[in-house]
Amino acid sequence: MPRDEAGMLMNSGGAVNVRRAGLEEGRARDLLILTLAGLALFVWRLGSHDLWPPDEPRFALVAREMWQRADYAVLSLDDRLYTDKPPLFFWAINGFGRLLGGVDEWAARLPSAVAGLLALLLTYWLGASLYERRTGLYGALVFATSVQIVERARWASIDMTLSLFVLSAVVLLWRSWTAPERAPWVVRGAWILMGLATLAKGPVGLLLPLLAVLPAMLLERDLLAVRRVFLPSGIALYLAVTLAWFGIFAHRVGAAFAVQVLVHQNVERYVDAWNSRHPVWYYLWRFPAGFFPWSLAFPWGIAQGYAPEEAHHRRSVTFLVTWIVAILVFFSLSTGKRGVYIIPLYPAASILVGRLLAQAGAPGSTGGRAARRRLLPPLALWIASGAFLAIGLPFLARARFPSLAPVAAIVGLSLLGGGIASCVLVRRRGGAGAPACLAVSAGIALLVVVGAAVPRVNAYQNIKGFAEQVKARLDPGARFATTEQKRDAWVFYTGRFAEPLDTPERVLAYLALPGRRDLLIEEGKLREVRAALPAGVVEILRGRVGSQEYHLLERASAP
C-alpha cells in the first residue's frame, strides 16, 4: 500500500487510511490493558495461600491420584471410585502439574486463572462485535472486577473452566447467526466446545450454550438459524468428543453403572438435590451479591439496551437479556442452587453494563447525555455502598479479625473514592474518564483483598501449617484416620491415606482395633466420644484451625 511523504498509509485513491490503523491500535491497547488487568486480578499471588476446603483440596487430590495411578479415564479419591465430576478439569491440573513438577496450589488453580483470562478476552471480543470497541473494553473490565469472577478465577474449581467453554460455544453460535455464510464450520466448532464443556461438568455444558442462544433466535422467528445450530455433523463431533472419554469409562465400570452415574449426578441432582437446596428466589439476591459492585448498575444497563437511541442494536440486547433470563430460570427451577452455577451469564450482564459505561463516558456520542442521566442513580448507589463498606466492614472485622479492620476500610474507601471521582467527571467533563474510575476503584479494592486480606485469613485458617505438624508426628507404620471435616485437606498435605470415620461409633470401633493407629479429630467429635475412649489412647498433638480445635490421638498398643 503506498504512503505519503509523512509515511502515512494511503488507499489506492490516495486518501489517508488512518481510521483502520487507529482502530487496530485501539484494539491492541485494549488487549494489553485487559491482559495486564487479568494477570493482576487472576494470577498475582495465586499460589500464596493453602488449598481451602471443601473443593480445592478434594479436586487437587483427585488430580494427584490420577497422576499417581496413571489412570486418566476412571477417577478416584482416597483410592475409592470418584464419580462426582468428569475428568477434563483434572486433566488440566495434571497438565500444569507436569510443567511445575507436581500438583500444588499453583497447579490446582492455574486452570481457573487461565480460563478466567481467556473468558475476559472473549467477553471483550463479543462486546465489540455486538456494539463497538469501547463497549467490549468496559464490558470486559466489568467482568474482570466482579466479586464472583475474581473469586472463581483464583479458586481450584471447575466453574471457570466450564464458563470458558460455554462462552466460547456461545460466541460461535452467535457468529453462525450473524454470518450465515460461515455457519457450518462455526457451528461445528461450537459443538466441539460444547463437548469439552460436557467433559468439564457434564451435560450442563451442552444445555447452557443452547439456552443462551436459541431463545433470541426464536424471538426473532429465525427458524433457519435454529436449524443451522443442529447441524448433524456438529452433533456427531459432540458425540465423538464426549464418548471418547465416556465410552472408555463405561467399558471400565460397566455400561449400566455408567448410565446410573450420569442420571444420578445430573437428572437426580437437578430434580432432588442432596445438598445446597435453596428456594426458587435464591438468585434474586445471590446474583447481585456475586456481580457486586456492578450489580448496582445492572438495571440501568438493561434500560440502556432498550433506550430509543439503541434501537439499531435491538437484536444485541435481546440476545444478551434472553441469555441471562434463560440461565437464571433454568437454575432457579433446580432444587440445588449455588452462586457459581450462574457464572455463565456474567459475560452477558457485563456487556450490558459495559454498554451503559461506554455511552456515558463518551461526551460526543449519540445518546451520551441520556446515558449519563442513567448512570447517576448507579453512581449514587456506588457512593452509598462505598461509604457503608468503609464504615461497616472495619466494624465487622474488629469483632472477629481485628487485623483485617484497616484492610476493610481501604476496600470501602477505594469504592467510595471511585464513585465520587466518577460523579465529578460526569458533571464536569461530560463523563469522560468516569467508567475508568469505577473500574480502577473496583480493581484496587479486589487487589487489596487478594494482597492483604487473603494472607491474614490464610494464617487464621492454618490448614497447611497444622497439617505439617500432624505429618511430623504420624507414625509411618501406623494406620491413619480422620473424621469428615477437612479430611481432603489433611490427606493432601500429609500425603497419607486416611480412613474416613464419620460417626462416633466408627471412631470408637477404629480405636478399639488391635495395632498402632492415629486419629485426627475435631473438638466437637472428640467431646462425643471422650468418655468411651479405649484404654491406651493418648493425645500427641493439639492445634487450632480457623475457629475449630483439632486433636491428634494415638493408640500405641492394644487395650
XYZ file of C-alpha atoms in Angstrom:
559
model
C 0.000 0.000 0.000
C 1.500 3.416 -0.942
C 2.452 6.011 1.657
C 2.511 9.794 1.560
C 5.606 11.854 2.339
C 4.931 11.627 6.069
C 4.814 7.846 5.863
C 1.045 7.575 6.451
C -0.849 4.663 4.936
C -2.761 5.552 1.761
C -5.523 3.707 -0.054
C -5.499 3.152 -3.801
C -7.192 6.501 -4.329
C -4.578 8.360 -2.292
C -6.813 9.075 0.760
C -5.240 8.723 4.181
C -6.265 5.394 5.690
C -5.964 6.391 9.332
C -9.260 5.084 10.644
C -8.346 1.429 10.229
C -4.860 1.984 11.632
C -6.344 3.821 14.626
C -8.857 1.037 15.188
C -6.135 -1.618 15.172
C -4.022 0.466 17.538
C -7.010 0.867 19.855
C -7.664 -2.870 19.885
C -4.030 -3.625 20.647
C -4.118 -1.140 23.527
C -7.351 -2.647 24.842
C -5.937 -6.170 24.737
C -2.820 -5.034 26.583
C -4.903 -3.322 29.285
C -7.158 -6.348 29.699
C -4.287 -8.830 29.757
C -2.470 -6.857 32.450
C -5.694 -6.464 34.439
C -6.428 -10.186 34.135
C -2.918 -11.166 35.222
C -3.121 -8.856 38.235
C -6.598 -9.934 39.319
C -6.427 -13.642 38.477
C -2.760 -14.709 38.653
C -0.934 -12.444 41.119
C -0.243 -14.380 44.370
C -2.302 -17.274 43.010
C -0.371 -19.965 44.873
C 0.396 -17.978 48.010
C -2.293 -19.494 50.237
C -3.335 -23.010 51.152
C -5.937 -25.038 49.311
C -9.138 -24.187 51.154
C -11.860 -26.769 51.836
C -14.105 -28.116 50.650
C -13.468 -28.028 46.882
C -9.808 -27.136 46.466
C -8.062 -29.962 48.357
C -10.568 -32.521 47.068
C -10.015 -31.592 43.419
C -6.247 -31.431 43.927
C -6.356 -34.904 45.491
C -8.329 -36.353 42.581
C -5.799 -34.871 40.157
C -2.836 -36.160 42.169
C -4.276 -39.663 42.363
C -4.908 -39.542 38.616
C -1.212 -38.764 38.147
C -0.011 -41.392 40.613
C -2.240 -44.126 39.191
C -1.657 -43.020 35.565
C -5.379 -43.552 35.025
C -6.974 -40.685 33.101
C -10.370 -42.275 32.487
C -11.596 -43.572 35.855
C -11.125 -41.089 38.688
C -10.504 -41.871 42.341
C -10.441 -40.082 45.689
C -8.738 -41.747 48.645
C -8.365 -44.812 46.402
C -12.150 -45.014 46.034
C -14.083 -44.541 42.792
C -14.895 -40.844 42.281
C -17.870 -40.141 40.026
C -18.926 -36.619 41.017
C -17.256 -34.883 38.051
C -15.975 -35.694 34.549
C -12.191 -35.633 34.034
C -11.330 -32.554 31.933
C -10.581 -30.196 34.826
C -8.357 -32.815 36.452
C -6.532 -33.322 33.161
C -5.841 -29.581 33.172
C -4.483 -29.665 36.740
C -2.242 -32.564 35.770
C -1.028 -30.668 32.717
C 0.070 -27.715 34.827
C 1.411 -30.131 37.432
C 3.695 -31.657 34.800
C 5.019 -28.207 33.962
C 5.512 -27.226 37.605
C 6.837 -30.532 38.916
C 3.807 -31.637 40.912
C 0.233 -30.897 41.928
C 0.373 -27.946 44.302
C -1.553 -24.723 44.918
C -0.359 -23.200 41.640
C -1.119 -26.235 39.505
C -4.558 -26.669 41.085
C -5.585 -23.047 40.474
C -3.942 -22.240 37.141
C -6.710 -23.869 35.038
C -9.225 -21.480 36.602
C -6.933 -18.461 36.232
C -6.161 -19.180 32.579
C -9.842 -19.826 31.878
C -10.718 -16.524 33.559
C -8.184 -14.628 31.463
C -9.398 -16.191 28.206
C -13.043 -15.562 29.163
C -12.123 -11.935 29.838
C -10.703 -11.554 26.316
C -13.685 -13.358 24.775
C -16.056 -11.006 26.598
C -14.174 -8.103 25.041
C -14.466 -9.634 21.573
C -18.168 -10.366 21.959
C -18.961 -6.905 23.332
C -17.059 -5.274 20.471
C -18.892 -7.470 17.950
C -22.321 -6.736 19.400
C -21.696 -2.995 19.773
C -18.265 -1.397 19.345
C -14.764 -1.473 20.812
C -15.349 0.682 23.911
C -18.355 -1.406 24.929
C -16.202 -4.512 24.635
C -13.462 -2.919 26.743
C -15.745 -1.746 29.538
C -17.763 -4.964 29.444
C -14.581 -6.985 29.883
C -13.427 -4.753 32.758
C -16.809 -5.175 34.442
C -16.456 -8.946 34.051
C -12.913 -8.949 35.475
C -13.793 -6.845 38.523
C -16.940 -8.686 39.621
C -16.557 -10.356 43.011
C -17.671 -13.829 41.902
C -15.428 -13.831 38.832
C -12.285 -12.885 40.763
C -13.087 -15.461 43.426
C -13.630 -18.318 40.955
C -10.730 -17.383 38.679
C -8.488 -17.769 41.735
C -10.138 -20.951 43.024
C -9.367 -24.573 42.199
C -12.857 -25.442 40.992
C -14.460 -26.377 37.698
C -16.774 -23.375 37.357
C -14.478 -21.008 35.459
C -13.285 -23.739 33.108
C -16.892 -24.651 32.326
C -17.752 -20.980 31.813
C -14.914 -20.527 29.330
C -16.111 -23.383 27.118
C -19.743 -22.270 27.422
C -18.831 -18.698 26.470
C -16.683 -19.903 23.561
C -19.562 -22.000 22.232
C -21.997 -19.092 22.668
C -19.682 -16.786 20.709
C -19.502 -19.255 17.819
C -23.255 -19.908 17.804
C -23.864 -16.159 17.750
C -21.379 -15.882 14.908
C -23.258 -18.548 12.964
C -26.368 -16.366 13.266
C -24.758 -13.111 12.170
C -22.522 -14.621 9.456
C -24.571 -17.493 7.976
C -22.130 -17.951 5.100
C -19.634 -19.334 7.627
C -22.228 -21.165 9.703
C -21.329 -24.834 9.036
C -17.724 -24.629 10.222
C -18.557 -22.213 13.031
C -21.363 -24.457 14.297
C -19.081 -27.495 14.180
C -16.589 -25.612 16.333
C -19.366 -24.720 18.781
C -20.395 -28.371 19.139
C -16.773 -29.372 19.804
C -16.604 -26.727 22.539
C -19.898 -27.952 23.992
C -18.336 -31.403 24.076
C -15.381 -30.043 26.052
C -17.779 -28.205 28.378
C -19.574 -31.522 28.942
C -16.259 -33.179 29.796
C -15.735 -30.382 32.321
C -19.046 -30.638 34.205
C -21.496 -32.931 32.481
C -24.476 -32.319 30.151
C -24.983 -28.822 31.549
C -22.096 -27.933 29.231
C -24.393 -28.751 26.311
C -27.537 -27.121 27.685
C -26.149 -23.725 28.704
C -24.875 -22.548 25.278
C -28.151 -23.612 23.675
C -30.140 -21.821 26.384
C -28.045 -18.703 25.807
C -28.619 -18.505 22.048
C -31.812 -20.281 20.995
C -34.355 -18.040 22.823
C -33.146 -14.953 20.937
C -33.329 -16.802 17.618
C -36.851 -17.966 18.400
C -37.958 -14.483 19.457
C -36.622 -13.186 16.144
C -38.534 -16.033 14.446
C -35.381 -17.077 12.650
C -36.109 -20.790 12.369
C -33.450 -21.191 9.702
C -30.810 -20.071 12.211
C -32.194 -22.565 14.736
C -31.933 -25.365 12.186
C -28.344 -24.366 11.395
C -27.442 -24.840 15.071
C -28.470 -28.506 14.965
C -26.093 -29.424 12.176
C -25.826 -33.252 12.057
C -22.059 -33.163 11.597
C -21.782 -30.833 14.606
C -23.806 -33.205 16.772
C -21.603 -36.069 15.566
C -18.493 -34.141 16.618
C -20.036 -33.517 20.049
C -20.677 -37.236 20.467
C -17.152 -38.042 19.308
C -15.639 -35.691 21.910
C -17.783 -36.837 24.830
C -17.795 -40.551 24.029
C -14.012 -40.531 23.644
C -13.984 -40.457 27.445
C -17.421 -41.719 28.474
C -17.123 -44.786 26.255
C -13.889 -45.818 27.970
C -15.374 -45.039 31.383
C -18.477 -47.131 30.635
C -16.325 -50.008 29.383
C -14.234 -49.945 32.557
C -17.012 -49.643 35.156
C -19.875 -51.226 33.210
C -22.402 -49.555 30.926
C -25.318 -49.863 33.372
C -23.344 -48.293 36.218
C -22.034 -45.519 33.942
C -25.581 -44.584 32.903
C -26.668 -44.717 36.543
C -23.882 -42.269 37.452
C -24.890 -39.981 34.575
C -28.531 -39.900 35.683
C -27.705 -39.559 39.378
C -25.196 -36.730 39.015
C -27.298 -34.729 36.561
C -31.017 -35.528 36.444
C -31.450 -36.532 40.090
C -29.228 -33.687 41.288
C -31.425 -31.241 39.350
C -34.837 -32.532 40.472
C -33.954 -33.707 44.001
C -30.594 -32.302 45.113
C -28.989 -33.763 48.226
C -27.127 -30.557 49.137
C -27.233 -26.776 48.551
C -31.032 -26.756 48.429
C -32.475 -23.248 48.228
C -35.838 -21.640 47.366
C -36.727 -20.621 43.834
C -35.965 -16.940 44.531
C -32.395 -17.693 45.705
C -30.725 -15.989 42.741
C -32.678 -12.770 43.267
C -30.133 -11.929 45.968
C -27.291 -14.274 45.050
C -26.687 -12.811 41.588
C -26.470 -9.189 42.840
C -24.056 -10.340 45.553
C -21.814 -12.183 43.102
C -21.950 -9.444 40.449
C -21.129 -6.721 43.002
C -20.248 -3.874 42.598
C -21.607 -3.829 39.053
C -24.993 -5.192 40.102
C -25.607 -1.619 41.292
C -25.651 -0.543 37.629
C -27.199 -3.669 36.103
C -30.860 -2.484 35.955
C -29.765 0.706 34.212
C -27.621 -1.363 31.842
C -30.793 -3.131 30.724
C -32.556 0.236 30.434
C -29.697 1.497 28.262
C -30.046 -1.513 25.989
C -33.727 -0.778 25.366
C -33.319 3.006 25.093
C -34.649 4.640 21.883
C -31.142 5.637 20.788
C -30.131 1.951 20.904
C -32.870 0.810 18.513
C -30.309 -0.259 15.888
C -28.827 -2.683 18.448
C -32.136 -4.285 19.408
C -31.060 -7.781 18.349
C -27.936 -7.499 20.506
C -29.794 -6.542 23.671
C -32.441 -9.208 23.039
C -29.681 -11.791 22.761
C -27.987 -10.653 25.986
C -31.178 -10.376 28.041
C -32.596 -13.728 26.923
C -29.203 -15.320 27.629
C -29.388 -14.036 31.212
C -33.058 -14.881 31.749
C -32.805 -18.399 30.312
C -29.892 -19.381 32.563
C -31.463 -17.755 35.627
C -34.747 -19.589 35.053
C -33.008 -22.909 34.390
C -31.033 -22.835 37.632
C -33.868 -21.287 39.655
C -36.002 -24.330 38.834
C -33.246 -26.674 40.009
C -33.613 -27.902 43.590
C -29.869 -27.471 44.164
C -28.505 -23.942 43.794
C -25.123 -22.286 44.239
C -23.959 -18.850 43.211
C -21.238 -20.287 40.985
C -23.772 -22.125 38.813
C -24.834 -18.892 37.086
C -21.332 -17.642 36.237
C -22.001 -18.434 32.522
C -24.435 -15.481 32.397
C -21.879 -12.977 33.744
C -20.415 -12.090 30.307
C -23.875 -11.044 29.082
C -24.557 -8.981 32.207
C -21.091 -7.417 31.949
C -21.616 -6.339 28.342
C -24.950 -4.696 29.208
C -23.288 -2.673 31.968
C -20.303 -2.042 29.700
C -22.608 -0.528 27.082
C -24.010 1.904 29.642
C -20.484 2.892 30.718
C -19.271 3.279 27.135
C -22.119 5.586 26.168
C -21.994 7.585 29.398
C -18.224 8.014 29.102
C -18.250 9.352 25.541
C -19.171 13.070 25.633
C -19.727 13.368 21.891
C -21.619 10.120 21.351
C -25.216 9.944 20.203
C -27.353 9.482 23.285
C -24.437 10.206 25.624
C -26.402 12.725 27.671
C -29.246 10.253 28.250
C -26.739 7.545 29.206
C -25.114 9.872 31.739
C -28.501 10.531 33.302
C -28.987 6.772 33.581
C -25.566 6.432 35.199
C -26.358 8.887 38.023
C -28.541 6.510 40.123
C -25.897 3.727 39.987
C -23.255 6.278 40.981
C -25.350 7.310 43.976
C -25.708 3.650 44.985
C -21.975 3.102 44.418
C -21.063 6.030 46.694
C -23.550 4.901 49.348
C -22.218 1.330 49.202
C -18.627 2.553 49.424
C -19.457 4.696 52.455
C -21.325 1.829 54.114
C -18.442 -0.584 53.495
C -15.832 1.944 54.641
C -17.663 2.216 57.969
C -19.329 -1.181 58.328
C -16.589 -3.550 57.140
C -13.967 -2.382 59.679
C -16.580 -2.634 62.438
C -17.432 -6.223 61.456
C -13.766 -7.126 61.025
C -12.846 -5.902 64.511
C -15.341 -8.333 66.028
C -13.593 -11.439 64.632
C -10.478 -10.461 62.639
C -9.079 -7.272 64.191
C -6.074 -7.293 61.855
C -8.445 -7.017 58.880
C -10.046 -3.750 60.025
C -7.578 -1.453 58.175
C -7.820 -3.634 55.061
C -11.611 -3.493 55.171
C -11.501 0.292 55.471
C -9.273 0.563 52.390
C -11.687 -1.598 50.377
C -14.629 0.632 51.262
C -12.684 3.857 50.747
C -11.488 2.693 47.335
C -15.050 2.176 46.139
C -16.168 5.420 47.753
C -13.368 7.391 46.113
C -14.055 5.863 42.707
C -17.742 6.692 42.950
C -17.128 10.315 43.968
C -14.492 10.853 41.265
C -16.789 9.368 38.619
C -19.663 11.574 39.718
C -17.459 14.668 39.416
C -16.316 13.620 35.936
C -19.888 13.067 34.792
C -20.853 16.542 35.993
C -17.801 18.486 34.813
C -16.279 16.621 31.861
C -19.270 15.058 30.212
C -18.485 11.625 31.634
C -15.024 11.222 30.090
C -12.946 9.042 32.400
C -15.847 8.189 34.730
C -16.131 4.500 33.709
C -12.376 4.057 34.064
C -12.522 5.490 37.605
C -15.180 2.979 38.588
C -13.276 0.046 37.096
C -9.988 1.116 38.695
C -11.588 1.575 42.119
C -13.216 -1.875 41.925
C -9.920 -3.396 40.787
C -7.969 -1.745 43.619
C -10.496 -2.975 46.179
C -10.185 -6.543 44.903
C -6.379 -6.405 44.763
C -6.319 -5.175 48.361
C -8.402 -8.209 49.319
C -6.036 -10.528 47.418
C -2.837 -8.932 48.677
C -3.757 -8.100 52.266
C -6.933 -9.884 53.389
C -6.320 -13.357 51.942
C -2.892 -13.823 53.641
C -4.392 -12.897 57.017
C -7.324 -15.268 56.559
C -4.918 -17.992 55.433
C -2.834 -17.575 58.580
C -6.007 -17.821 60.646
C -7.136 -20.962 58.801
C -3.686 -22.552 59.359
C -4.545 -25.641 57.302
C -1.156 -26.395 55.777
C 0.764 -25.341 58.889
C -1.169 -27.669 61.173
C -1.097 -30.473 58.593
C 2.703 -30.290 58.524
C 2.769 -30.630 62.317
C 0.471 -33.647 62.057
C 2.638 -35.198 59.348
C 5.726 -34.860 61.536
C 4.001 -36.707 64.404
C 2.395 -39.523 62.414
C 3.853 -42.987 62.844
C 4.808 -44.208 59.322
C 3.879 -47.761 60.278
C 0.543 -46.940 61.894
C -2.885 -46.673 60.317
C -4.259 -43.153 59.994
C -7.858 -41.955 60.034
C -9.687 -38.639 60.187
C -13.209 -37.502 60.841
C -15.096 -35.907 57.964
C -14.354 -32.229 58.454
C -11.450 -31.054 56.234
C -10.437 -34.673 55.556
C -9.322 -33.982 51.992
C -7.051 -31.165 53.172
C -5.380 -33.413 55.743
C -4.833 -36.157 53.173
C -3.431 -33.733 50.602
C -0.978 -32.005 52.919
C 0.123 -35.023 54.973
C 0.476 -37.228 51.906
C -1.076 -40.089 53.881
C -4.147 -42.132 53.064
C -6.763 -41.512 55.762
C -9.607 -43.829 56.616
C -12.910 -41.914 56.817
C -14.667 -42.028 60.190
C -17.951 -40.134 60.034
C -19.814 -41.334 63.135
C -18.924 -41.705 66.833
C -19.495 -45.460 66.536
C -16.944 -45.788 63.745
C -14.428 -43.671 65.678
C -14.670 -45.927 68.724
C -14.580 -49.109 66.631
C -11.429 -47.895 64.849
C -9.641 -47.097 68.114
C -10.658 -50.432 69.639
C -8.975 -52.497 66.915
C -5.553 -54.005 67.689
C -2.379 -52.431 66.347
C -0.888 -48.939 66.279
C -3.155 -46.262 64.844
C -3.510 -42.477 64.702
C -6.674 -40.387 64.551
C -7.138 -36.700 63.704
C -10.417 -35.483 65.169
C -12.056 -32.103 65.748
C -13.024 -30.932 69.221
C -16.767 -31.371 68.759
C -16.482 -35.022 67.703
C -13.953 -35.735 70.445
C -16.365 -34.479 73.103
C -18.934 -37.006 71.872
C -16.608 -39.992 72.347
C -14.153 -38.891 75.042
C -15.865 -40.775 77.868
C -15.838 -44.035 75.872
C -12.267 -43.901 74.514
C -10.446 -47.248 74.840
C -7.502 -47.569 77.176
C -4.150 -46.646 75.666
C -5.422 -43.695 73.601
C -3.327 -40.570 74.191
C -3.268 -37.105 72.681
C 0.042 -36.303 70.977
C -0.835 -33.002 69.261
C -3.385 -30.237 69.568
C -3.829 -27.241 67.286
C -6.305 -24.637 66.106
C -7.502 -24.437 62.511
C -9.750 -21.446 61.999
C -12.312 -21.425 64.785
C -12.004 -25.175 65.407
C -9.572 -27.052 67.635
C -8.168 -30.368 66.383
C -6.569 -33.259 68.256
C -4.197 -35.945 67.013
C -4.768 -39.112 69.028
C -2.516 -42.152 69.125
C -3.375 -45.686 70.170
C 0.039 -47.201 70.667
C -0.889 -50.690 71.799
C -3.879 -52.971 72.126
C -6.045 -52.355 75.182
